XYZ file of C-alpha atoms in Angstrom:
597
model
C 0.229 -0.048 -0.122
C 2.724 2.518 0.810
C 6.027 3.284 -0.950
C 8.884 1.764 0.510
C 12.468 3.511 0.792
C 14.721 1.868 -1.587
C 17.328 -0.908 0.044
C 20.176 0.426 -1.747
C 20.244 3.234 0.653
C 20.470 1.208 3.416
C 23.873 1.710 5.460
C 26.779 -0.900 4.942
C 29.829 -0.564 7.390
C 33.621 -1.203 5.509
C 34.605 1.367 7.758
C 32.097 3.005 10.163
C 29.510 5.363 8.522
C 26.638 6.518 11.024
C 23.237 5.265 9.198
C 20.682 8.206 9.303
C 17.919 6.206 11.085
C 17.158 2.806 11.405
C 16.332 1.019 8.285
C 13.570 -1.575 8.825
C 14.656 -3.642 5.465
C 12.190 -5.721 3.770
C 9.301 -5.327 6.063
C 6.827 -7.967 4.847
C 9.986 -10.742 5.747
C 10.038 -9.241 9.463
C 6.234 -8.755 10.022
C 4.925 -11.224 12.301
C 1.749 -11.198 14.069
C 2.647 -14.426 16.232
C 6.009 -15.989 17.739
C 8.371 -14.945 20.706
C 6.172 -12.051 23.278
C 8.135 -8.975 23.791
C 9.467 -7.735 27.669
C 5.990 -5.724 28.571
C 5.647 -2.527 29.211
C 3.059 -2.928 31.601
C 4.741 -1.664 34.671
C 6.141 1.257 33.380
C 5.542 3.959 35.695
C 2.897 6.494 34.443
C 1.545 9.757 36.417
C -1.592 9.893 34.630
C -4.333 7.270 35.594
C -5.606 5.194 33.078
C -9.230 4.608 32.748
C -9.706 2.658 29.407
C -11.057 -0.504 29.614
C -8.917 -3.065 28.719
C -9.187 -7.005 27.486
C -7.976 -9.876 28.594
C -8.882 -12.291 26.413
C -6.837 -14.554 23.891
C -7.820 -13.154 20.246
C -7.107 -15.588 17.496
C -5.890 -14.029 14.662
C -6.877 -14.240 11.018
C -4.213 -14.065 8.176
C -5.607 -11.403 5.603
C -6.149 -12.487 1.983
C -3.664 -11.975 -0.362
C -5.455 -11.421 -3.564
C -5.238 -7.469 -3.569
C -6.684 -7.272 -7.468
C -9.786 -6.716 -6.722
C -9.679 -4.562 -3.354
C -11.150 -1.801 -4.768
C -14.499 -3.662 -5.493
C -15.007 -5.227 -1.788
C -13.605 -2.482 0.659
C -16.610 -0.482 -0.501
C -19.206 -2.607 1.029
C -17.906 -1.786 4.622
C -16.844 1.681 3.948
C -20.154 3.208 2.227
C -19.405 7.098 2.805
C -16.211 7.517 0.378
C -12.884 6.989 2.812
C -12.477 4.287 0.591
C -10.934 6.942 -1.873
C -7.974 6.440 -0.047
C -7.252 2.568 -0.702
C -7.721 0.665 -3.409
C -7.250 3.050 -6.571
C -6.440 1.793 -10.182
C -4.423 4.394 -12.139
C -3.432 5.463 -15.273
C -0.674 7.310 -13.343
C 0.127 8.200 -10.064
C -2.171 8.097 -7.634
C -0.669 10.555 -5.163
C -1.474 14.042 -4.832
C -4.545 13.557 -6.614
C -7.246 13.969 -3.689
C -7.375 16.450 -1.116
C -7.532 15.083 2.654
C -11.098 15.032 4.522
C -12.440 17.870 5.529
C -15.831 19.391 6.532
C -17.691 21.316 3.337
C -17.276 24.696 4.977
C -13.307 24.156 4.829
C -13.203 23.410 1.457
C -12.837 26.662 -1.029
C -12.107 25.781 -4.649
C -10.515 28.054 -7.020
C -12.081 27.276 -10.045
C -16.394 27.463 -10.549
C -17.488 24.458 -8.958
C -19.508 23.179 -12.812
C -15.619 22.789 -13.566
C -14.804 20.839 -10.222
C -17.922 18.407 -10.217
C -18.592 17.344 -13.530
C -21.117 14.833 -13.439
C -23.448 17.452 -10.962
C -24.685 21.089 -11.167
C -26.162 23.339 -8.663
C -28.860 23.945 -10.735
C -30.083 20.823 -11.604
C -30.183 19.041 -8.310
C -30.862 15.538 -8.310
C -29.761 15.123 -11.903
C -26.047 13.078 -12.106
C -24.270 13.496 -15.682
C -22.618 10.264 -16.251
C -19.955 10.298 -19.200
C -19.848 6.915 -21.403
C -17.255 7.581 -24.313
C -16.301 3.913 -24.269
C -19.876 3.224 -24.915
C -20.781 5.365 -27.620
C -18.436 7.635 -29.071
C -21.327 10.208 -30.554
C -22.631 10.720 -26.899
C -21.292 12.999 -24.060
C -22.738 11.790 -21.340
C -26.562 10.238 -20.273
C -28.503 12.127 -17.069
C -29.999 10.185 -14.343
C -32.039 10.775 -11.355
C -29.842 10.531 -8.218
C -30.684 10.831 -4.406
C -28.371 10.532 -1.660
C -28.923 7.098 -0.713
C -28.572 6.079 -4.624
C -25.998 3.444 -5.265
C -24.034 2.966 -7.815
C -25.351 -0.125 -9.270
C -28.457 1.285 -9.682
C -27.335 4.227 -11.317
C -25.126 2.207 -13.697
C -28.338 -0.139 -14.638
C -30.392 3.099 -15.448
C -27.557 5.424 -17.249
C -27.014 1.922 -19.546
C -30.755 1.605 -20.360
C -30.086 5.012 -21.880
C -27.398 3.983 -23.508
C -29.490 1.573 -25.051
C -27.267 -1.669 -23.700
C -28.441 -4.683 -23.167
C -29.848 -6.252 -19.949
C -27.289 -9.466 -20.386
C -24.369 -6.932 -20.582
C -25.041 -4.827 -17.531
C -22.860 -7.177 -15.216
C -19.892 -6.170 -17.652
C -20.021 -2.275 -17.040
C -19.037 -0.719 -13.502
C -19.284 2.868 -12.262
C -15.516 4.575 -12.103
C -14.796 7.751 -10.070
C -12.426 9.487 -12.247
C -10.110 12.779 -11.600
C -8.558 14.443 -14.325
C -8.165 18.223 -15.930
C -8.547 19.833 -19.209
C -5.629 20.048 -21.282
C -4.497 22.468 -24.268
C -6.470 25.089 -26.069
C -9.094 23.123 -27.340
C -9.441 22.094 -23.154
C -9.041 18.269 -23.935
C -10.074 16.013 -20.987
C -7.315 14.452 -19.612
C -7.476 11.370 -16.866
C -5.494 11.344 -14.238
C -6.874 8.614 -11.779
C -9.328 6.252 -12.128
C -11.217 4.163 -9.163
C -13.936 1.827 -9.714
C -16.892 2.925 -7.457
C -18.304 -0.103 -5.418
C -21.586 -1.211 -6.021
C -23.082 -0.278 -2.747
C -21.319 2.999 -2.934
C -23.296 6.495 -3.277
C -21.909 8.667 -5.661
C -23.647 11.811 -4.395
C -22.374 11.006 -0.889
C -18.759 10.675 -2.120
C -19.252 14.054 -3.785
C -20.005 15.897 -0.661
C -17.008 14.174 0.990
C -14.378 14.483 -0.772
C -13.193 17.229 -3.425
C -10.211 17.127 -6.340
C -7.606 19.315 -5.294
C -6.939 22.651 -6.859
C -6.694 22.424 -10.786
C -8.388 19.014 -10.862
C -11.789 17.912 -11.884
C -14.285 15.125 -11.145
C -16.884 13.380 -13.194
C -18.395 9.623 -13.106
C -17.887 7.157 -15.986
C -19.399 3.930 -17.066
C -16.547 1.533 -18.671
C -16.070 -2.033 -18.867
C -15.106 -4.078 -15.957
C -12.759 -5.673 -17.392
C -10.823 -2.982 -19.218
C -10.297 -1.223 -16.061
C -9.332 -4.105 -14.191
C -6.378 -4.452 -16.560
C -4.824 -1.144 -15.861
C -1.958 -1.500 -13.195
C -2.999 -0.424 -9.679
C -1.132 2.421 -7.930
C -1.846 3.083 -4.301
C -2.796 5.912 -2.684
C -0.612 7.211 -0.300
C -1.118 10.547 0.554
C -2.619 10.940 3.684
C 0.531 9.345 5.393
C 3.058 9.895 2.652
C 2.269 13.646 2.939
C 3.055 13.800 6.464
C 6.441 11.811 6.099
C 7.615 14.256 3.404
C 7.043 17.336 5.697
C 9.069 15.543 8.768
C 11.721 14.568 6.313
C 12.158 18.118 4.865
C 13.058 19.490 8.041
C 15.672 17.028 8.517
C 18.877 16.646 6.490
C 19.315 13.357 4.961
C 23.024 13.139 5.879
C 23.189 14.771 9.524
C 27.117 14.172 9.528
C 26.995 16.953 6.859
C 27.153 19.973 9.416
C 26.416 22.493 6.550
C 23.123 20.618 5.317
C 21.013 21.517 8.387
C 20.565 21.708 12.078
C 19.192 18.824 13.978
C 15.625 18.842 14.869
C 15.066 19.056 18.584
C 13.263 16.280 19.980
C 10.183 18.218 21.246
C 9.785 19.370 17.558
C 10.230 15.819 16.056
C 7.610 14.314 18.987
C 5.290 17.174 17.886
C 5.338 16.308 13.689
C 5.089 12.191 14.900
C 2.219 12.618 16.698
C 0.110 12.097 14.024
C 1.615 8.947 12.863
C 1.616 6.930 16.271
C -2.070 8.303 16.432
C -2.831 6.716 13.076
C -0.825 3.472 14.455
C -2.495 3.187 17.928
C -5.948 3.765 15.967
C -5.280 1.151 13.352
C -4.327 -1.547 15.622
C -7.054 -1.177 17.679
C -9.337 -1.120 14.535
C -7.395 -4.095 13.735
C -8.056 -5.909 16.733
C -12.344 -5.301 16.245
C -12.532 -6.209 13.002
C -10.734 -9.889 13.977
C -12.665 -10.070 16.702
C -16.217 -9.467 14.599
C -14.697 -11.846 11.685
C -13.878 -14.401 13.641
C -17.721 -14.188 15.997
C -18.728 -14.035 12.255
C -17.810 -17.058 11.278
C -18.533 -19.068 14.484
C -22.275 -18.200 14.385
C -22.202 -19.647 10.182
C -20.730 -22.602 11.450
C -22.731 -23.281 14.252
C -26.250 -22.411 12.910
C -24.778 -24.481 9.555
C -26.228 -21.862 7.274
C -24.161 -20.875 3.903
C -23.120 -17.663 3.782
C -25.419 -15.693 1.012
C -23.209 -13.351 -1.481
C -23.618 -10.273 0.202
C -22.375 -11.717 3.561
C -19.356 -13.213 1.745
C -18.612 -10.004 0.229
C -19.127 -7.895 3.579
C -16.529 -10.942 4.955
C -14.188 -10.530 1.916
C -13.827 -6.761 2.493
C -13.311 -6.972 6.294
C -10.407 -9.070 5.291
C -8.897 -6.597 2.784
C -9.325 -3.871 5.699
C -7.348 -5.749 8.326
C -4.538 -6.117 5.009
C -4.625 -2.249 4.758
C -4.548 -2.000 8.571
C -1.775 -4.417 8.512
C 0.149 -2.068 6.128
C -0.642 1.282 7.688
C 0.308 -0.043 11.157
C 3.944 -1.291 9.633
C 4.203 1.988 7.694
C 3.758 4.578 10.735
C 5.961 2.233 13.232
C 8.594 2.314 10.286
C 8.272 6.039 10.306
C 8.344 6.800 13.951
C 11.420 4.635 14.809
C 12.949 6.266 11.598
C 12.717 9.863 12.436
C 13.237 9.117 16.201
C 16.874 7.389 15.487
C 17.943 9.905 13.168
C 17.638 12.614 16.729
C 19.129 10.072 18.364
C 22.056 9.942 15.916
C 23.227 13.511 17.038
C 22.914 12.740 20.765
C 24.464 9.015 21.253
C 28.268 9.949 20.767
C 28.444 12.283 24.345
C 27.968 8.824 25.898
C 31.132 8.148 24.862
C 32.930 11.178 24.789
C 31.992 13.042 28.071
C 33.414 12.345 31.135
C 30.235 12.303 33.741
C 32.814 12.900 36.740
C 34.160 16.718 35.644
C 30.160 17.378 35.500
C 28.888 19.752 38.500
C 26.171 17.314 38.778
C 26.032 14.840 41.589
C 26.218 11.240 40.844
C 24.451 10.239 43.938
C 21.758 12.150 43.210
C 20.327 11.767 39.483
C 17.307 10.265 39.288
C 15.665 13.373 37.549
C 16.204 14.227 34.190
C 17.306 17.950 34.737
C 20.017 16.194 37.155
C 21.831 13.805 34.857
C 25.083 14.905 33.718
C 25.205 16.828 30.101
C 26.644 13.675 28.459
C 23.489 11.563 29.013
C 21.130 14.033 29.178
C 20.359 14.675 25.518
C 19.928 10.604 25.237
C 17.672 10.541 28.125
C 15.475 13.253 26.891
C 14.713 11.474 23.739
C 13.959 8.202 25.359
C 11.547 10.906 27.886
C 10.177 12.395 24.793
C 9.168 8.950 23.266
C 7.547 7.644 26.221
C 5.196 10.714 26.664
C 4.470 10.534 22.753
C 3.431 6.713 23.411
C 1.474 7.804 26.703
C -0.266 10.863 24.812
C -1.604 8.818 21.951
C -2.361 5.445 24.094
C -0.125 3.130 22.010
C -0.466 -0.326 22.618
C 1.726 -1.709 25.215
C 3.257 -4.200 22.836
C 3.789 -1.876 20.117
C 5.472 0.715 23.114
C 7.628 -2.118 24.190
C 8.613 -2.569 20.703
C 8.980 0.994 19.882
C 11.694 1.188 22.509
C 13.369 -2.534 21.537
C 14.036 -0.907 18.193
C 15.581 2.348 19.458
C 17.950 0.552 21.876
C 18.523 -1.753 19.302
C 19.816 1.284 17.402
C 21.403 2.872 20.310
C 23.830 -0.329 21.141
C 24.636 -0.867 17.231
C 25.700 2.857 16.512
C 27.245 3.001 20.165
C 29.088 -0.083 19.711
C 30.068 0.469 15.710
C 31.396 4.047 16.989
C 33.491 2.284 19.500
C 34.921 -0.019 16.984
C 36.043 2.434 14.757
C 37.777 4.916 17.524
C 40.071 2.224 17.905
C 41.585 3.068 14.950
C 43.106 6.197 15.910
C 44.772 8.025 18.985
C 44.317 5.567 22.000
C 40.991 5.245 23.258
C 40.461 1.402 24.514
C 42.270 1.721 27.964
C 40.934 1.589 31.641
C 40.310 5.245 32.388
C 38.354 5.488 29.618
C 36.226 2.505 29.596
C 35.348 3.721 33.792
C 33.668 6.970 31.907
C 31.472 5.023 29.375
C 30.927 2.572 31.832
C 29.608 5.234 34.134
C 27.732 7.256 31.437
C 25.898 3.619 30.425
C 25.088 2.807 33.817
C 23.202 5.903 34.550
C 21.099 5.536 31.425
C 20.539 1.654 32.553
C 19.642 2.979 35.969
C 17.258 5.699 34.956
C 15.341 3.337 31.950
C 15.071 1.054 34.982
C 13.551 3.794 36.976
C 10.787 3.965 34.040
C 10.134 0.622 33.860
C 12.099 0.202 30.638
C 15.002 -1.588 32.517
C 14.555 -5.004 31.148
C 14.088 -4.358 27.616
C 17.322 -1.965 27.800
C 19.124 -4.724 29.098
C 18.427 -7.651 26.411
C 19.408 -4.885 23.066
C 22.380 -2.928 25.126
C 24.102 -6.164 26.138
C 26.742 -6.177 23.031
C 27.770 -2.325 24.284
C 27.949 -3.484 27.857
C 30.114 -6.495 27.427
C 32.806 -4.701 25.561
C 33.016 -2.074 28.196
C 32.949 -4.630 30.984
C 36.344 -6.173 28.698
C 37.438 -2.420 28.965
C 37.411 -1.854 32.609
C 39.639 -4.949 33.543
C 42.845 -2.991 34.852
C 45.342 -3.613 32.819
C 47.538 -5.762 35.005
C 44.541 -7.801 35.389
C 43.704 -8.076 31.530
C 47.381 -8.766 30.597
C 47.519 -12.040 32.757
C 44.402 -13.347 30.528
C 44.307 -15.409 27.710
C 42.618 -15.411 24.320
C 41.033 -18.700 25.295
C 39.586 -17.598 28.639
C 38.556 -14.230 27.406
C 36.589 -15.942 24.659
C 34.682 -17.821 27.032
C 34.079 -14.937 29.533
C 33.104 -12.611 26.562
C 31.081 -14.815 24.275
C 28.471 -12.262 22.862
C 31.576 -10.798 21.286
C 32.804 -12.307 17.657
C 36.569 -13.482 17.205
C 37.113 -10.813 15.407
C 35.509 -7.684 17.256
C 37.638 -9.476 20.869
C 40.741 -9.411 18.231
C 40.387 -5.970 17.713
C 39.719 -4.542 20.955
C 42.895 -6.316 22.084
C 45.053 -5.041 19.376
C 43.872 -1.656 19.754
C 44.278 -1.906 23.524
C 46.403 0.919 24.608
C 49.456 -0.984 26.397
C 52.085 2.262 26.972
C 54.444 3.527 24.688
C 56.712 0.744 23.388
C 54.924 -2.213 25.012
C 53.403 -4.695 22.935
C 50.750 -6.918 23.157
C 51.382 -10.488 25.272
C 51.645 -13.491 23.086
C 48.733 -15.425 24.925
C 46.236 -12.403 23.122
C 47.050 -14.158 19.680
C 44.252 -16.182 18.196
C 44.647 -19.738 17.411
C 45.813 -20.184 13.881
C 42.531 -21.914 12.457
C 40.677 -18.672 13.388
C 42.812 -16.301 11.848
C 41.797 -16.498 8.353
C 38.139 -16.163 9.795
C 39.035 -12.936 12.052
C 40.912 -11.253 8.922
C 37.661 -11.625 6.390
C 34.713 -10.803 9.112
C 33.102 -7.360 9.364
C 33.522 -6.178 13.373
C 30.724 -3.844 13.202
C 27.234 -4.328 14.411
C 24.374 -4.746 11.337
C 21.512 -2.301 11.511
C 19.596 -4.888 9.661
C 19.413 -7.472 12.059
C 16.357 -5.546 13.986
C 13.942 -7.897 15.422
C 10.747 -8.452 13.726
C 7.352 -6.319 14.300
C 4.721 -8.586 16.290
C 1.158 -7.257 16.576
C -0.287 -7.742 19.686
C -3.037 -10.258 20.190
C -4.413 -8.997 23.791
C -4.667 -6.130 26.401
C -6.318 -3.916 23.870
C -7.502 -0.215 25.105
C -10.675 -0.397 23.901
C -13.878 -2.724 23.588
C -15.171 -0.864 20.360
C -18.676 -2.847 20.590
C -19.496 -2.178 24.024
C -21.612 0.735 24.611
C -19.642 3.779 25.879
C -19.407 5.195 29.026
C -17.569 8.026 28.156
C -19.904 11.436 28.123
C -16.907 13.425 26.355
C -16.632 11.025 23.483
C -20.567 10.153 23.073
C -20.913 13.493 22.408
C -17.926 13.657 19.925
C -19.252 10.589 17.732
C -23.057 12.581 18.159
C -22.127 15.425 16.397
C -19.819 13.587 13.859
C -23.235 12.060 13.034
C -25.439 14.914 13.048
C -22.368 16.506 10.367
C -22.853 13.033 8.166
C -26.499 13.338 8.665
C -27.023 16.773 7.370
C -24.057 15.904 4.254
C -27.052 13.329 3.251
C -29.943 15.952 4.157
C -28.828 19.144 2.331
C -29.449 17.427 -1.221
C -32.759 16.381 -0.636
C -35.746 18.650 -1.150
C -37.386 20.664 1.967
C -40.425 18.622 2.267
C -38.081 15.299 2.452
C -35.950 16.225 5.297
C -36.289 14.716 8.487
C -35.339 15.836 11.947
C -32.013 14.649 13.391
C -32.405 14.039 17.211
C -28.992 13.713 18.949
C -30.587 11.985 22.072
C -31.963 8.962 20.261
C -28.358 8.597 18.886
C -26.798 5.248 20.480
């Protein structure tokens, strides 16, 4: 559904090159719903009360269908009011940038006359819909049919085809299409830019009210042969999330190693920009759980009754499966992008953990519980972790996704710091006891602080490689000289032979002092060490595992929150007004908010 960043840009390590964010390569290969459970963040400390209801039931997860060729036809059975315009597109070109975001009608200001925006209808002819059929009859531009906000696409197709004198037996071979295009050239030739099949149960007049083409584009409804449209290569409409991603990306330099390219954004601004993405992720996760439960309940009911599914119910079920597939992709994409921009921000703060001396900081190391009391070298990194935690709480992200978000951040932090440490050994003397103690102190301060907010278990798991390396370098020089290669390999198994050899070869023993022969690896390992990379790969990140329980909302239960109920009633009133405004005055009904449930 969404555009994936090219894998060729993924950082590779010959020498150390800091990545500009955590790359999540081949998301489909790493995307799993079941399997290893992440450490829980259910114990994360919070200063705010959580009144949201949670369900402890285990939900059996249904695999969504992989057949997406006809998604545009089936989703319409679920989303009757035009939200499908964001998905299931069929296009002759790129779909991105053709549809405006959903807005209230009063907020939509067109810079061109309405007659040039909605080519299938006019204000002075309410209830008349023009359906263009150039492919049916080259000599006829369009046919007019009577339509109300409750008229469905299949009804209008049948009526229009009767006016085009198409035989009843051929009606099923045609579909109604929602087409966006513009007039080009001196003669005003119509050029299609975007085409989408309108589902049989969608209501064209409601679509017109809920969605408008962007400035410079016009819309019209066309009848086309189904086979012809389905053979057009699909193009995914990704504007809703993609535009926000581009907006965030434009604020950050792509390569932050070049200081001339721009200034790194502060974590406060990054968190503010990422809030919509995390809200989409949180809401999509709740909706996915709701749809999964509904499908399972429907199937169990059919099985218990022993009844066969009729065509409409089967269509609804398929539409639910396709919506599950779309929600899967939304969750993956928003998770990927949130992690990407958070790690770009971490990149600028992490080096201070290796370079700063906590013992020269005026802050007291005995009173570092509060972020403001932490030494300056650790404060920047911890501020990013704190802002991320605050953001997940504000968006009410599922606890399992909170765990995995921090898992990715800690994975990136560990790999980045470890690779930097490996690179520093090639320069001036860096591997020595005094420097290692400073790094160990900074790392302990970070881990202790994370333990205090309930993330200690996750951090300990992902910082294991860096912690092991620093522990080795913290061994006093006199003690380290007494250890052999075999004993070091057995005591520090987290380090590969190549990594251990690199640390020992570059350990600073003093001017003129050579390394002991006991540090030399066996002959049979030397070839392997020479040909093995010492850097950690950023592509070995853990898979994203969707949660299956402990959801915050029970969408099918009665609402107990009065404020939420009031907002829902306002939304219903807005949709009701859209339908009623197109009806004659004597056909309009009164809307009673108090009767809405």
